[in-house]
Coordinates of C-alpha atoms and ligand atoms in Angstrom, one line a residue:
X1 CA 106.2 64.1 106.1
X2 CA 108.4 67.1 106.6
X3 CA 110.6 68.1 103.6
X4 CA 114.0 68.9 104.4
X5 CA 117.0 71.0 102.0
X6 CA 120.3 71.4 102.8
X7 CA 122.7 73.9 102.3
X8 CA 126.7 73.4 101.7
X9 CA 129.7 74.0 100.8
X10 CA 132.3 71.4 100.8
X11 CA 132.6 67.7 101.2
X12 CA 129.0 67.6 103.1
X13 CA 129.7 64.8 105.4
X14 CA 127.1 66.3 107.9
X15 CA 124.7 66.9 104.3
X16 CA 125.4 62.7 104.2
X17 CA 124.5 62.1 107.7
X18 CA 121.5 63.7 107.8
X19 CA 120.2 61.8 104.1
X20 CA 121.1 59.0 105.6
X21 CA 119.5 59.0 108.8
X22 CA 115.9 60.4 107.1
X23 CA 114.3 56.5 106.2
X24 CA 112.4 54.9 107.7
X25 CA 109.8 55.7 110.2
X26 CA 111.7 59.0 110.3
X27 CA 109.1 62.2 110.2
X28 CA 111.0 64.1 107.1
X29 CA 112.7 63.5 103.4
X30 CA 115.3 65.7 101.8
X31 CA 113.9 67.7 99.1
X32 CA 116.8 69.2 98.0
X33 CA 120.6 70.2 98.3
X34 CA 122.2 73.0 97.1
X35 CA 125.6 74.7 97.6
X36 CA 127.7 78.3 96.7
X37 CA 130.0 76.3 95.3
X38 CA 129.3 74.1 92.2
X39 CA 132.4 72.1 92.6
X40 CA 131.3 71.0 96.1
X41 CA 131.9 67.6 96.4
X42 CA 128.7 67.1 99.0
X43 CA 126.7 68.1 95.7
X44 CA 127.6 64.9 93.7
X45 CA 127.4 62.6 97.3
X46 CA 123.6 64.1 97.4
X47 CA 122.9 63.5 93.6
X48 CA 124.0 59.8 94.4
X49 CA 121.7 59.1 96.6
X50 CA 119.4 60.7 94.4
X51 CA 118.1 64.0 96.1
X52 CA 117.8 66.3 94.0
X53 CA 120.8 69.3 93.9
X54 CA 121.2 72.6 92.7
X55 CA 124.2 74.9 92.5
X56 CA 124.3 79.0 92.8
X57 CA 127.6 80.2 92.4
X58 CA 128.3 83.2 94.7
X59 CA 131.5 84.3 92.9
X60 CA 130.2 86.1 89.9
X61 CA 127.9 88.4 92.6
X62 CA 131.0 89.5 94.8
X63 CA 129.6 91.3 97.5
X64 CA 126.0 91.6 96.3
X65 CA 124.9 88.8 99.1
X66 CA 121.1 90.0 98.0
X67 CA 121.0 89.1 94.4
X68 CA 123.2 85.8 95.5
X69 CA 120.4 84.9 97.5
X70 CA 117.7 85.6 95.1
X71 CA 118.9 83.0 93.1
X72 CA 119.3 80.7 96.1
X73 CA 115.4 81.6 97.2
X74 CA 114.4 80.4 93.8
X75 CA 115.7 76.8 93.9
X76 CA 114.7 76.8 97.7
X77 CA 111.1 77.8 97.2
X78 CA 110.7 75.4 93.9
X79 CA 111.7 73.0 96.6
X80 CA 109.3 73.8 99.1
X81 CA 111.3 72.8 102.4
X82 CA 109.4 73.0 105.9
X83 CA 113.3 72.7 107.4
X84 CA 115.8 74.3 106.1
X85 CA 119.4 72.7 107.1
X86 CA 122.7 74.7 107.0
X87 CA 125.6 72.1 106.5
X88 CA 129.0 73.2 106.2
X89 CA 127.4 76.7 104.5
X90 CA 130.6 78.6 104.6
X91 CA 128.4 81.8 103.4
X92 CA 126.9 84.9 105.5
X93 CA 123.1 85.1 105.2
X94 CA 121.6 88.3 105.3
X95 CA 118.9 89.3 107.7
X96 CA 116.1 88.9 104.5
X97 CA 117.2 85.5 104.2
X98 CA 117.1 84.7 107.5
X99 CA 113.9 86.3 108.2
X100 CA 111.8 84.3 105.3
X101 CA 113.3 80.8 106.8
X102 CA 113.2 81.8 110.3
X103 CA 111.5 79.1 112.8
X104 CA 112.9 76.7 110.3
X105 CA 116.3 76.8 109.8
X106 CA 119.0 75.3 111.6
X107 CA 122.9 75.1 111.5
X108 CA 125.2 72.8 112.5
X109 CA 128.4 75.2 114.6
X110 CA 131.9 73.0 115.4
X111 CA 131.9 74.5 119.1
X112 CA 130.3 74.6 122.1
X113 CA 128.7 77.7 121.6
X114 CA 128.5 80.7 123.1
X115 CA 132.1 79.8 122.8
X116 CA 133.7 80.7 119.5
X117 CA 131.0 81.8 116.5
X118 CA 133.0 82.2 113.5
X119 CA 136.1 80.1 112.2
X120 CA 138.9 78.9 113.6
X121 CA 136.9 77.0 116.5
X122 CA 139.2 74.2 117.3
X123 CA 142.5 76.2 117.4
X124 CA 140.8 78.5 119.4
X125 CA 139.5 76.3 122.4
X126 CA 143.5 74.0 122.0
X127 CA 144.5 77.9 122.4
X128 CA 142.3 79.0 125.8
X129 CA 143.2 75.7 127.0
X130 CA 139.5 74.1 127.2
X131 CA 139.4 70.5 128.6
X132 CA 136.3 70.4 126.4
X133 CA 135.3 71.0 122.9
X134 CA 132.4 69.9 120.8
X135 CA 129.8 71.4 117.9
X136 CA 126.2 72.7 118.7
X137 CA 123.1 72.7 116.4
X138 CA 121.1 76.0 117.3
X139 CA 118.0 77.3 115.0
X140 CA 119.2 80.2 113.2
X141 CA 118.4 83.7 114.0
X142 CA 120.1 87.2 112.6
X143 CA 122.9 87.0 114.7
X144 CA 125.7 85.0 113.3
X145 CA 126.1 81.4 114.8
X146 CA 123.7 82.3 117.7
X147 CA 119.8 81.8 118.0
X148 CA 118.1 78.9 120.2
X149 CA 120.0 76.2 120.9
X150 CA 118.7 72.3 120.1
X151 CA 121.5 70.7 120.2
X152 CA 125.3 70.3 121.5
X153 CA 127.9 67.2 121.8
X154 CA 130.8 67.5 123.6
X155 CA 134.6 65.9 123.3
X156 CA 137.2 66.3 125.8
X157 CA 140.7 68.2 123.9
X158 CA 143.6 66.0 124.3
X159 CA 147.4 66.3 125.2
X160 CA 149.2 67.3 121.9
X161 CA 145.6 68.0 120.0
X162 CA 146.1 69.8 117.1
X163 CA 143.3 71.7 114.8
X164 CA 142.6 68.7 112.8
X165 CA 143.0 66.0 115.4
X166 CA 140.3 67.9 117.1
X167 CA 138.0 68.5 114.2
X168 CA 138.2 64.7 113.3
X169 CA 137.1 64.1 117.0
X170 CA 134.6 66.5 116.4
X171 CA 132.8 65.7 113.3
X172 CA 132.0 61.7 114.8
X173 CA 130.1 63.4 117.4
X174 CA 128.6 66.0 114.3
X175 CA 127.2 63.6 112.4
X176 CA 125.6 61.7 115.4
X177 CA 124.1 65.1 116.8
X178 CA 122.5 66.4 114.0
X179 CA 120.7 63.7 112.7
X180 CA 119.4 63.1 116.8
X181 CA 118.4 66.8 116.3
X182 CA 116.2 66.6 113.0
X183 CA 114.5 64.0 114.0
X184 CA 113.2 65.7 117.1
X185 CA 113.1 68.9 115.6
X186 CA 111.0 67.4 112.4
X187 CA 108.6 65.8 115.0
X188 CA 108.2 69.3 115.8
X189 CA 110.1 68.7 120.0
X190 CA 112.3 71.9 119.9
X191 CA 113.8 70.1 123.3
X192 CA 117.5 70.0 123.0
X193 CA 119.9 66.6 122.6
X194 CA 122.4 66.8 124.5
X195 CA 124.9 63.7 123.8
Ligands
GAR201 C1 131.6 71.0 109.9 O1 132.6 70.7 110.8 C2 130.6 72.1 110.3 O2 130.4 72.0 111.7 C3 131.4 73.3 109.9 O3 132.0 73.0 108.7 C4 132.2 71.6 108.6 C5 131.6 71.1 107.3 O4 131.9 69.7 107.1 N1 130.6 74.4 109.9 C6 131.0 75.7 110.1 O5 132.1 76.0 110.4 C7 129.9 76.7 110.0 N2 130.4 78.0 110.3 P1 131.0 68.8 106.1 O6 130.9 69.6 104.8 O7 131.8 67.6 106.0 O8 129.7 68.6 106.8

């Protein structure tokens, strides 16, 4: 059995997707959740379905993203995970952290990527006038919201879409890809879902 954490930092309804899809004869458990922000509201969805969470305010450590980390390596490696699942983790990972999870992290990205890293994806693709949007789960690499791709769902943009109608369109098809992707990728197939 593989043991999964999750990182977040908001509601977490990709966090509560994934819990809910690992039962079963599924080949992993979450381990542990833990978020930047301790007012997350994914962290008191996780501790009701009793996974175990931790919290590591970045705040207090402004711009010192190491010593942040630290913290967050301690409550990861108490946890043990053999996957490491980025959620709705609004935070910048250095290349340390990325390197000690590497092979074993994935992220969960609201566009078809190579289109739009960063923020802002939905208003960017209503902007460029895409006839398609969707999210992509890719394993992570040092390269922000790049690295191997295992996953991507796509959505067609609609007449008078705005930012959130978009998103809301777009988070269905989240929490039905990466839970398809886990599975796989906890079974140890790297193949990507395309849904
Ligand atoms: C999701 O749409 C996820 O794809 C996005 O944040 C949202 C989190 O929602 N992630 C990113 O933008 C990563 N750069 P959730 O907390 O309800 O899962």
């Amino acid at each position: 059995m593989k043991r999964v954490a999750i990182l977040i930092s908001g509601g977490g309804s990709n966090m509560v997707a994934l819990l809910n899809s690992m039962t079963g004869d599924h080949p992993a458990r979450p381990v542990l959740v833990a978020s930047n922000d301790p007012g997350a509201g994914g962290l008191v969805k996780a501790a009701a379905a009793g996974v175990a969470t931790a919290a590591v305010d970045h705040r207090p450590y402004g711009k010192d993203r190491a010593s942040f980390e630290a913290e967050l390596v301690q409550h990861l490696e108490a946890a043990a995970p053999d996957i490491l699942c980025l959620a709705g983790f609004m935070r910048v990972l250095t290349p340390d952290f990325v390197r000690r999870f590497e092979g074993r992290m994935l992220n969960i990205h609201p566009s078809l990527l190579p289109k739009y890293p960063g923020l802002h994806t939905h208003q960017r693709a209503i902007d460029a006038g895409d006839a398609e949007a969707g999210c992509t789960v890719h394993e992570v690499t040092a390269v922000l919201d790049d690295g191997p791709l295992l996953g991507q769902a796509r959505v067609p943009v609609l007449p008078g879409d705005t930012a959130d109608s978009l998103a809301a369109r777009v988070l269905v098809q989240e929490h039905r890809l990466y839970p398809a992707v886990l599975r796989r990728y906890a079974a140890g197939d790297r193949r990507p879902v395309l849904l």
